[in-house]
Tab-separated table of C-alpha atoms and ligand atoms in Angstrom:
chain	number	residue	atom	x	y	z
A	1	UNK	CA	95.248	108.888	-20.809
A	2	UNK	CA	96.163	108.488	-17.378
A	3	UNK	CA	99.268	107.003	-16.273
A	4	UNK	CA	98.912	103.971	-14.561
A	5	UNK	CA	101.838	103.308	-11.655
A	6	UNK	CA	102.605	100.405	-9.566
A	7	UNK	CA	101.722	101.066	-5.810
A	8	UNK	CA	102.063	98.497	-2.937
A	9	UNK	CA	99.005	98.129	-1.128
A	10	UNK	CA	99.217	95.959	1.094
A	11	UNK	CA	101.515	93.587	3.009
A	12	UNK	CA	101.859	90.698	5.277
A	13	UNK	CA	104.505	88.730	7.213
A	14	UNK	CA	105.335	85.121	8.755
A	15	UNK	CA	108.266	84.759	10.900
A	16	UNK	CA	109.082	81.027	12.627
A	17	UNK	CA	108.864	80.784	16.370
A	18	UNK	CA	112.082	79.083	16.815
A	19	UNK	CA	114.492	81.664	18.199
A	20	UNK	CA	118.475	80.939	17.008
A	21	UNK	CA	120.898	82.986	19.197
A	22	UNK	CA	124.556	84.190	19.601
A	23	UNK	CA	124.474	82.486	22.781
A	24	UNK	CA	123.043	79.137	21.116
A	25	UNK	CA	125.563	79.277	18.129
A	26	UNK	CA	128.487	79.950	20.659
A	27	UNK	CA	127.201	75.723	21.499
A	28	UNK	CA	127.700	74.916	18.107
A	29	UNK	CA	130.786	76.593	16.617
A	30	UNK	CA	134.082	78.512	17.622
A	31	UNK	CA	132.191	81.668	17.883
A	32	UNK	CA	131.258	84.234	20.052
A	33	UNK	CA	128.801	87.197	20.616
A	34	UNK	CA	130.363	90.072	20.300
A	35	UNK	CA	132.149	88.853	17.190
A	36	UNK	CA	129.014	88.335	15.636
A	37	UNK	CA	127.534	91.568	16.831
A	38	UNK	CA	130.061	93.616	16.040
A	39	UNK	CA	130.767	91.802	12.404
A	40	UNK	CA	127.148	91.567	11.426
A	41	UNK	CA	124.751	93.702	13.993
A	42	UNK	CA	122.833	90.010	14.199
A	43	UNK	CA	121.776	88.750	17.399
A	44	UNK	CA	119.099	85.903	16.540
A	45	UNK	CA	117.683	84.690	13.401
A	46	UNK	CA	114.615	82.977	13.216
A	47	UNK	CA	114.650	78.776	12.145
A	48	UNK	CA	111.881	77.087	10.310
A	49	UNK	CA	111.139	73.878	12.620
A	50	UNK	CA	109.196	70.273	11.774
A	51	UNK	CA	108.911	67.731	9.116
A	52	UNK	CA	107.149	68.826	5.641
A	53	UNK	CA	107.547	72.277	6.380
A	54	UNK	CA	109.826	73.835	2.919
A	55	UNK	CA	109.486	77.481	2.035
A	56	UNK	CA	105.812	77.388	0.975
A	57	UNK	CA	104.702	76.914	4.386
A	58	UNK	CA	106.018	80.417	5.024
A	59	UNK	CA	104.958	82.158	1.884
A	60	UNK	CA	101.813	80.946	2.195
A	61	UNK	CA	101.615	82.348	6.646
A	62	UNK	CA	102.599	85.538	4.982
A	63	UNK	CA	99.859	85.539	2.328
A	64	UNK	CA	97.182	85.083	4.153
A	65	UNK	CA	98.665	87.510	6.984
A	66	UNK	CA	98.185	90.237	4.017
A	67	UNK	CA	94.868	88.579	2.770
A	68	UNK	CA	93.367	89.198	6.481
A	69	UNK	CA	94.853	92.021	6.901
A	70	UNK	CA	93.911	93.719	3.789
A	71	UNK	CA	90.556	92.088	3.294
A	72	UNK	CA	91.646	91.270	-0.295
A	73	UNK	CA	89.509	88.418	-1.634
A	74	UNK	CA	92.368	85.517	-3.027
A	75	UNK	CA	90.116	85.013	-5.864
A	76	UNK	CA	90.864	88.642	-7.327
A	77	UNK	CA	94.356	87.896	-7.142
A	78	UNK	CA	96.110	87.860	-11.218
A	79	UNK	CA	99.359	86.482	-10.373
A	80	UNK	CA	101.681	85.182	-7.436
A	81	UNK	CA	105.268	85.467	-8.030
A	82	UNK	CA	107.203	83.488	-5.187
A	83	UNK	CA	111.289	85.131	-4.791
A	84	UNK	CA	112.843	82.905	-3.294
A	85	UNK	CA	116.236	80.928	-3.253
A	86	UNK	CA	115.173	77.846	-1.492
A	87	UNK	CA	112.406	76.548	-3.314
A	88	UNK	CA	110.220	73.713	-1.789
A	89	UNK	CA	111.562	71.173	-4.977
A	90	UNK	CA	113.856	71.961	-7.836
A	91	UNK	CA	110.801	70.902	-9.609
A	92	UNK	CA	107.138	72.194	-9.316
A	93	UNK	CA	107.021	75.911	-8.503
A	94	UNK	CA	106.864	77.025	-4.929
A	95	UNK	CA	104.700	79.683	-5.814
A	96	UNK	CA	101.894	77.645	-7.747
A	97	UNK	CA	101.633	75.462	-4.728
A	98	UNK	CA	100.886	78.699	-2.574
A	99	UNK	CA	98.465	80.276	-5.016
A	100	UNK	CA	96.820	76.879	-4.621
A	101	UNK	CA	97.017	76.615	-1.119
A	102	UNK	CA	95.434	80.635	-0.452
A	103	UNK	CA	93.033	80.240	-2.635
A	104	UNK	CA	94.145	82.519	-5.237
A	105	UNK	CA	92.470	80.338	-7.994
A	106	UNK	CA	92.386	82.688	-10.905
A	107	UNK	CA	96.125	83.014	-10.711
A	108	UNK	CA	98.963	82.288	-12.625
A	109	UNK	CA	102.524	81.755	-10.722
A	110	UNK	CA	105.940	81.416	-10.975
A	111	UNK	CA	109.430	81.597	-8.726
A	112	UNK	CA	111.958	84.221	-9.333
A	113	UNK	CA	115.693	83.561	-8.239
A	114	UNK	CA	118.250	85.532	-8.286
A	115	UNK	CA	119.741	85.418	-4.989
A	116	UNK	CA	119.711	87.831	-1.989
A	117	UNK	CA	118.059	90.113	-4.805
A	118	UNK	CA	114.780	88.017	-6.172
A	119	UNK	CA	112.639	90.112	-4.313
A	120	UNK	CA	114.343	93.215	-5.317
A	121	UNK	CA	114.013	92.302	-9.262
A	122	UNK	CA	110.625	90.918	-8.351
A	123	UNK	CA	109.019	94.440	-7.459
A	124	UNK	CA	110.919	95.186	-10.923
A	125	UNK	CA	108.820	92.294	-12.487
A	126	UNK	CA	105.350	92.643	-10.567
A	127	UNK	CA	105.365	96.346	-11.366
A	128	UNK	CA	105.863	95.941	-15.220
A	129	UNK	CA	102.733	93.897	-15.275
A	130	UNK	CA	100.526	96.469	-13.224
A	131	UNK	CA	101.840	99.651	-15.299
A	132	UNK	CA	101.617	97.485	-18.691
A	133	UNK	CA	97.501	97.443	-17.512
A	134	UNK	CA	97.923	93.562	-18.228
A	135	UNK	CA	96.660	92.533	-14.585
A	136	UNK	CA	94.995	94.482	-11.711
A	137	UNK	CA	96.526	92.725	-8.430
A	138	UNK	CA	99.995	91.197	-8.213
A	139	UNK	CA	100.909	89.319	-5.427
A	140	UNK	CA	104.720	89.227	-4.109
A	141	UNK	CA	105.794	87.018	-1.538
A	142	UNK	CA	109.758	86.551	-0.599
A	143	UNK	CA	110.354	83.518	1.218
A	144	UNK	CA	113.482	81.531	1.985
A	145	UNK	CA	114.609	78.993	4.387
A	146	UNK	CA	118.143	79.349	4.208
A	147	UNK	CA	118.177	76.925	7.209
A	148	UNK	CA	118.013	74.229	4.710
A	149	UNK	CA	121.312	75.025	2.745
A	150	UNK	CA	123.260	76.155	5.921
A	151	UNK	CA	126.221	74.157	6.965
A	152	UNK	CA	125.795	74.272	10.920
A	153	UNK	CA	129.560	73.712	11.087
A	154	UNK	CA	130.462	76.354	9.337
A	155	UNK	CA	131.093	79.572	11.295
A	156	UNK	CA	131.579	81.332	8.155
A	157	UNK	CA	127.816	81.029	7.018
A	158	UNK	CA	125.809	79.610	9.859
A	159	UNK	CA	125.847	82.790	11.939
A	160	UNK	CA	124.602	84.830	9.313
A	161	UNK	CA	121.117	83.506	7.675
A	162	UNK	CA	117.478	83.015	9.020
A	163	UNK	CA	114.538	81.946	7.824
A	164	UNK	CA	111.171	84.083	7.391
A	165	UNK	CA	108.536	85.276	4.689
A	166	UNK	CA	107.040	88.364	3.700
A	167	UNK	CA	104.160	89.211	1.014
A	168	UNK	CA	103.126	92.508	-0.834
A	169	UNK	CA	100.683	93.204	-3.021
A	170	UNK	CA	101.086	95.562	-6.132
A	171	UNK	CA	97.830	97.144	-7.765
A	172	UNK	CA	97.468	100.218	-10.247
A	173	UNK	CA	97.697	103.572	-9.089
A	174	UNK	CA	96.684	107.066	-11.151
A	175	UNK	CA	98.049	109.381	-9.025
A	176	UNK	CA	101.558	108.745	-9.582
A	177	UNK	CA	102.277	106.543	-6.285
A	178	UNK	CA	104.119	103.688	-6.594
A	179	UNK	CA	107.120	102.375	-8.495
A	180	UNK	CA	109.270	105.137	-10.043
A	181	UNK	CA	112.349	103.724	-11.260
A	182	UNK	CA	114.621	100.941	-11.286
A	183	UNK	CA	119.137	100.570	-11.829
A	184	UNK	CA	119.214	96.898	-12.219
A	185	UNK	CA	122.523	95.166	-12.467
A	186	UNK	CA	124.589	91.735	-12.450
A	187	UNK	CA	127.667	90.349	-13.035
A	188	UNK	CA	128.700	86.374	-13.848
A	189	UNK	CA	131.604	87.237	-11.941
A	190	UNK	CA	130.332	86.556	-8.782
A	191	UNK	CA	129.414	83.100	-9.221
A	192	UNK	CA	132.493	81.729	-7.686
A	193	UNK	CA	132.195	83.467	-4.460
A	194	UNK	CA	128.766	82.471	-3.456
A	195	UNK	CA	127.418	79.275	-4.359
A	196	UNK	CA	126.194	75.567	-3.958
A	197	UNK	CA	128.113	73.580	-6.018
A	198	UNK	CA	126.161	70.793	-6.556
A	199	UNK	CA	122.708	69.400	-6.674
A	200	UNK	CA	122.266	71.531	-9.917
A	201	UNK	CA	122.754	70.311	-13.518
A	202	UNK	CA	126.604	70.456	-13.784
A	203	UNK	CA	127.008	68.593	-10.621
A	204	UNK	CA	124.231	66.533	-10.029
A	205	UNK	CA	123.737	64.989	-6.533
A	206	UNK	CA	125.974	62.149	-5.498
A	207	UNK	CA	127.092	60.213	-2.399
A	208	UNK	CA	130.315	62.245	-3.161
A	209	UNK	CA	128.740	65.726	-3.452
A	210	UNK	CA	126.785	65.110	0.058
A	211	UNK	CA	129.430	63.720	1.701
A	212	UNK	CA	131.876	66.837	0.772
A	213	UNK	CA	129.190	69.194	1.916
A	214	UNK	CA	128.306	70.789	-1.474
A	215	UNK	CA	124.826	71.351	-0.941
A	216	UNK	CA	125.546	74.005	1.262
A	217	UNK	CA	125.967	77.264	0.749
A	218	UNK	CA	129.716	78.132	0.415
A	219	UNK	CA	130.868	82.210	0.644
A	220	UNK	CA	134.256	84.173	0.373
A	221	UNK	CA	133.039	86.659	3.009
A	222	UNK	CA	135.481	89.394	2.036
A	223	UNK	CA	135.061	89.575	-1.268
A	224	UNK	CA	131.618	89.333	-1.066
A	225	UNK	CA	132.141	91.682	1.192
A	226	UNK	CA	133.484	94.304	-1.037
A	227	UNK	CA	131.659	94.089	-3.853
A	228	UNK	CA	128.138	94.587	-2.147
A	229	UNK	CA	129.928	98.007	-0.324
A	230	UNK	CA	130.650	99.496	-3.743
A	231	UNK	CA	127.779	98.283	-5.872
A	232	UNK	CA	124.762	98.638	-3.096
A	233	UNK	CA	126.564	102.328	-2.723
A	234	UNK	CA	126.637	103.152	-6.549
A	235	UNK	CA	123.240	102.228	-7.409
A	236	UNK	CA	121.934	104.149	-4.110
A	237	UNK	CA	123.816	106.880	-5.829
A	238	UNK	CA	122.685	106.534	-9.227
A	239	UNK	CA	119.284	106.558	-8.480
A	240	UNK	CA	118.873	109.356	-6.669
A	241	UNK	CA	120.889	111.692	-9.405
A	242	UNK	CA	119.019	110.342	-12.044
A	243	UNK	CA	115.691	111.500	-10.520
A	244	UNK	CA	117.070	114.327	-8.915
A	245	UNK	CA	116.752	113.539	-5.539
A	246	UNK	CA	118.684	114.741	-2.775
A	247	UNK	CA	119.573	113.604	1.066
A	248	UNK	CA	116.742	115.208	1.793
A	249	UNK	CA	113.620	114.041	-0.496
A	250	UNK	CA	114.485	110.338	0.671
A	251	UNK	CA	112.301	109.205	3.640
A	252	UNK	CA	113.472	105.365	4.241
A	253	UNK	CA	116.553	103.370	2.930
A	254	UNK	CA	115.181	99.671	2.206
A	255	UNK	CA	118.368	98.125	2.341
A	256	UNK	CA	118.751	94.013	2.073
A	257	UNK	CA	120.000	92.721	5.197
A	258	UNK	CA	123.223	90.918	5.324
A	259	UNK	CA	125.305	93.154	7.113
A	260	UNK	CA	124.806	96.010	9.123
A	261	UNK	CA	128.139	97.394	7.975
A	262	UNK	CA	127.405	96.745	4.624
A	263	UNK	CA	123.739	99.061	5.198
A	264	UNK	CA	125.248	101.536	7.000
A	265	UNK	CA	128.128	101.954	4.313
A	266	UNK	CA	125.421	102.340	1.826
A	267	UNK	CA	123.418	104.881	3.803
A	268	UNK	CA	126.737	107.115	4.259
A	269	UNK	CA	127.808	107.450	0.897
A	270	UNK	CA	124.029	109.274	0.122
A	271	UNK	CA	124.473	110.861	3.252
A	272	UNK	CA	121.368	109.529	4.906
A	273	UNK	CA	120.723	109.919	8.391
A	274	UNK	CA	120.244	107.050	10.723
A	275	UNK	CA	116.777	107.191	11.220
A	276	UNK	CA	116.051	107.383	7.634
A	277	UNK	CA	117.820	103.537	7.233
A	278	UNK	CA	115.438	100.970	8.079
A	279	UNK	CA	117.110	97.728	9.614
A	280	UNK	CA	115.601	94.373	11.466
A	281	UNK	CA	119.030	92.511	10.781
A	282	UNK	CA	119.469	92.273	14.231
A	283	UNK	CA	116.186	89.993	14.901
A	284	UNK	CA	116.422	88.118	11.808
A	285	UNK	CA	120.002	88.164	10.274
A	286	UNK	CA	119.700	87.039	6.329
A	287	UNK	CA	116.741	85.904	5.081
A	288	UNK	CA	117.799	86.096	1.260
A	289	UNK	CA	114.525	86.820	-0.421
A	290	UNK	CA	112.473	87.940	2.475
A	291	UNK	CA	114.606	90.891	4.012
A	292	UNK	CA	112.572	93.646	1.920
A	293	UNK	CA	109.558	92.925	2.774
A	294	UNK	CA	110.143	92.192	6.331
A	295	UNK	CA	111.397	95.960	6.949
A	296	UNK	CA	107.782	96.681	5.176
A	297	UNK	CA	105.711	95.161	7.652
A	298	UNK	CA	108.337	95.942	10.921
A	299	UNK	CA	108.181	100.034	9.623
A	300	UNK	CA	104.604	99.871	8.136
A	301	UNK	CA	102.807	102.196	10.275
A	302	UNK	CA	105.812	104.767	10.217
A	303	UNK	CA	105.210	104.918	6.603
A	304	UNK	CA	103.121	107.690	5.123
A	305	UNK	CA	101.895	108.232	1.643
A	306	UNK	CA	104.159	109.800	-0.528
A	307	UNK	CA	107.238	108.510	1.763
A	308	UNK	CA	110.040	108.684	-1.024
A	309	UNK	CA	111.555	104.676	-0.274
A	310	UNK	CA	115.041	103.585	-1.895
A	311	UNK	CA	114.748	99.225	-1.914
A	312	UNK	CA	118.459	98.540	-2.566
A	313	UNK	CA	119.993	94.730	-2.965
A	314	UNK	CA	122.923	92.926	-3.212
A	315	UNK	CA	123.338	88.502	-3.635
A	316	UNK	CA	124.996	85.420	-5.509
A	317	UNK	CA	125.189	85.971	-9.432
A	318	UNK	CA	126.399	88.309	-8.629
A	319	UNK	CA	122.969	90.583	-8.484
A	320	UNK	CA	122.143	93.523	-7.505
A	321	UNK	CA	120.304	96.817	-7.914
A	322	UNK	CA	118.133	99.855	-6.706
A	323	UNK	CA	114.428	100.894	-6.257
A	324	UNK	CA	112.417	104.221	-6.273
A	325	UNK	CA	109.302	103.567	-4.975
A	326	UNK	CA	106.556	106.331	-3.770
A	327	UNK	CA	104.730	104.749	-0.849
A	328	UNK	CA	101.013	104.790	-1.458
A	329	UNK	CA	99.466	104.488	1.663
A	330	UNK	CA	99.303	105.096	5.825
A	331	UNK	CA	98.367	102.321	7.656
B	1	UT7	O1	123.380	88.458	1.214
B	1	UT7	C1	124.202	87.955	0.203
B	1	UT7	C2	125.466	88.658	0.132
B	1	UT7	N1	126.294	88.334	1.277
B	1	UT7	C3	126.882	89.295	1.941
B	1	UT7	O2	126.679	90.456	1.656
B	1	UT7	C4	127.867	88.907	3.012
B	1	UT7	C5	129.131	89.701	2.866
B	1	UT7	N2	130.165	89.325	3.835
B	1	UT7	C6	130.093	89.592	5.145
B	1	UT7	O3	129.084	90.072	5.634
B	1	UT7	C7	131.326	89.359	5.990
B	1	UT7	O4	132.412	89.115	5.140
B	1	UT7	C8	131.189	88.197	6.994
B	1	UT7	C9	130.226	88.584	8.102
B	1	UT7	C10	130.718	86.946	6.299
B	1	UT7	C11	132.558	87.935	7.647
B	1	UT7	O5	133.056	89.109	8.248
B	1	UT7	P1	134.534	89.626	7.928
B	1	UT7	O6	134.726	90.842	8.714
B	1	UT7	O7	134.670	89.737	6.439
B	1	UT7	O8	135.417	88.472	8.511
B	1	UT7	P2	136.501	87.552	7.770
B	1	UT7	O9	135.845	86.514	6.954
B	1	UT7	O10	137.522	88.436	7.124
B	1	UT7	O11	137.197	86.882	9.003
B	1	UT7	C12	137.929	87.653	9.995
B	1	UT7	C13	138.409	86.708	11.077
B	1	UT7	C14	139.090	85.465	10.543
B	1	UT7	O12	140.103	85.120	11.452
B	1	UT7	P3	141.656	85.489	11.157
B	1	UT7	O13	141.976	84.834	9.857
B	1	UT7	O14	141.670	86.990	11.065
B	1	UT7	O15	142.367	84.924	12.336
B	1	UT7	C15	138.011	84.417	10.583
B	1	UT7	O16	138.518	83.114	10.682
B	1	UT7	O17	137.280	86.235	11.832
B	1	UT7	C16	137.253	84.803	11.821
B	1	UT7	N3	135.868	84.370	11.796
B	1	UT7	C17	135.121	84.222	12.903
B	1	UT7	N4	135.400	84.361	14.199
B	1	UT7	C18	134.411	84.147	15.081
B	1	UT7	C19	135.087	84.099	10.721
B	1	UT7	N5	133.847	83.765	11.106
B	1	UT7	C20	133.836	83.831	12.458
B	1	UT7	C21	132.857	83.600	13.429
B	1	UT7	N6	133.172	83.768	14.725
B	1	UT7	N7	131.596	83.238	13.113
């Protein structure tokens, strides 16, 4: 029998108009520019605007880019799986509400959250169902608007995250494109350095929690810092030894965006070249779930099938991990 792989078909975008720059964010905290350029590599991030407008409104813009784009009937569509961090409610899934809203009404969907990684361990997830032969077309939207959960007093956070959305759709493959393998890992340990306290079910929202500013997202940089350098750069490692890859064989590094140090550490210790490492951080800074599949659709038609891509990810949990993934197609 043949063997049935997971290949990524198609994919789609929706970024916010609003523009959020260095220059702007020197009006709004003791920051500057250059620190932020030289710190990050970010020099705008994009902010989700108007009233009613949650993290659907996004996921669904970059549905329906792929849908036009691909010409892929919504009613074909198995399953929608929405990564995201910022969910429209804590209640009722974000992503049933976009399956809904594109049309995709022979569907099932669910979120998946873990972090700055729920897209990565959502290609993980979407691909088991395609090579299991359970469904036939797999849709995979990241979507976050961190903008939400951002304390715009806080220099320490504020500078970093945007908002934005990007979809991708996973369908069988028999000629061996597609997901390869996966080093998944995470660690409790990491809870205390990125979180929001409250709001959740051991501290449930009070005048108290809002007024101490626990509904916002609260880092310890450095050690944050630290751990995404040596993790991101030993699951890079380990899985290009354990499918014998070299340097060489690897066309693109798909590395989440939070800090172009923290890429470009990651890209040195497999000794990739620059213009192997795919990176957007500068137009869009963080966007937690949708950083992935943002570098997809900015570096879609330099992709070619059989590329050799390596998705790596590091967020809150702490979670992280690495992706082999045989692009399937030239745009
Ligand atoms: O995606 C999820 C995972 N998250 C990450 O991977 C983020 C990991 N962390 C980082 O990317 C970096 O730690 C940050 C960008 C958040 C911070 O950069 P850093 O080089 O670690 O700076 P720091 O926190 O050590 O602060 C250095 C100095 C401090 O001043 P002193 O104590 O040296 O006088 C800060 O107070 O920079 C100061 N500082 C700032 N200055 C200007 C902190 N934030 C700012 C700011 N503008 N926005």
């Amino acid at each position: 029998m043949t063997k049935i792989t997971a290949a990524i078909t198609a994919v789609g975008k929706y970024l916010p108009e609003y523009i959020l720059t260095n220059k702007e964010l020197e009006t709004m905290v003791d920051t500057n520019d250059e620190w932020i350029t030289t710190r990050t590599g970010i020099k705008e991030r994009r902010i989700l605007k108007g009233e009613n407008k949650g993290t659907s409104f996004m996921a669904i813009k970059a549905a329906q880019d792929l849908l036009e784009k691909s010409g892929v009937d919504a009613k074909d569509i198995d399953m929608v799986i929405v990564a995201t961090a910022t969910p429209d409610m804590p209640v009722a899934s974000t992503a049933v509400y976009t399956a809904t809203e594109i049309g995709a009404t022979n569907a099932f969907a669910f979120d998946l959250q873990a972090a700055c990684s729920s897209f990565l361990y959502g290609i993980s997830t979407a691909s088991s169902y395609i090579e299991s032969g359970r469904y036939k077309k797999v849709l995979l939207i990241g979507s976050d608007k961190m903008s939400s959960i951002i304390d715009y007093t806080d220099r320490a956070t504020c500078i970093i995250f945007g908002d934005g959305a990007g979809a991708v759709l996973f369908e069988p493959n028999t000629d061996g494109l597609g997901f390869q393998d996966e080093y998944l890992r995470s660690d409790g340990v990491g809870r205390e350095y990125l979180k929001i306290e409250a709001g959740g079910s051991i501290l449930p929202p009070t005048e108290e929690t809002v007024k101490n500013k626990q509904h916002f997202v609260h880092q310890e940089g450095k050690t944050v810092f630290k751990y995404a350098v040596s993790n991101m750069a030993d699951v890079a490692t380990k899985i290009l030894e354990r499918n014998n890859l070299t340097k060489n064989d690897v066309s693109w590094l798909a590395s989440h965006q939070a800090n172009k140090r923290i890429i470009e550490a990651t890209a040195n210790r497999i000794g990739l070249e620059d213009e192997k490492v795919m990176m957007n951080i500068h137009k869009y800074g963080n966007t937690t779930s949708a950083t992935l599949p943002l570098l997809l659709n900015d570096y879609e038609k330099e992709l070619k099938k059989g590329d050799n891509l390596i998705f790596a990810a590091f967020g809150g949990g702490f979670t992280w991990g690495a992706i082999y993934l045989k692009w399937a197609y030239n745009a």
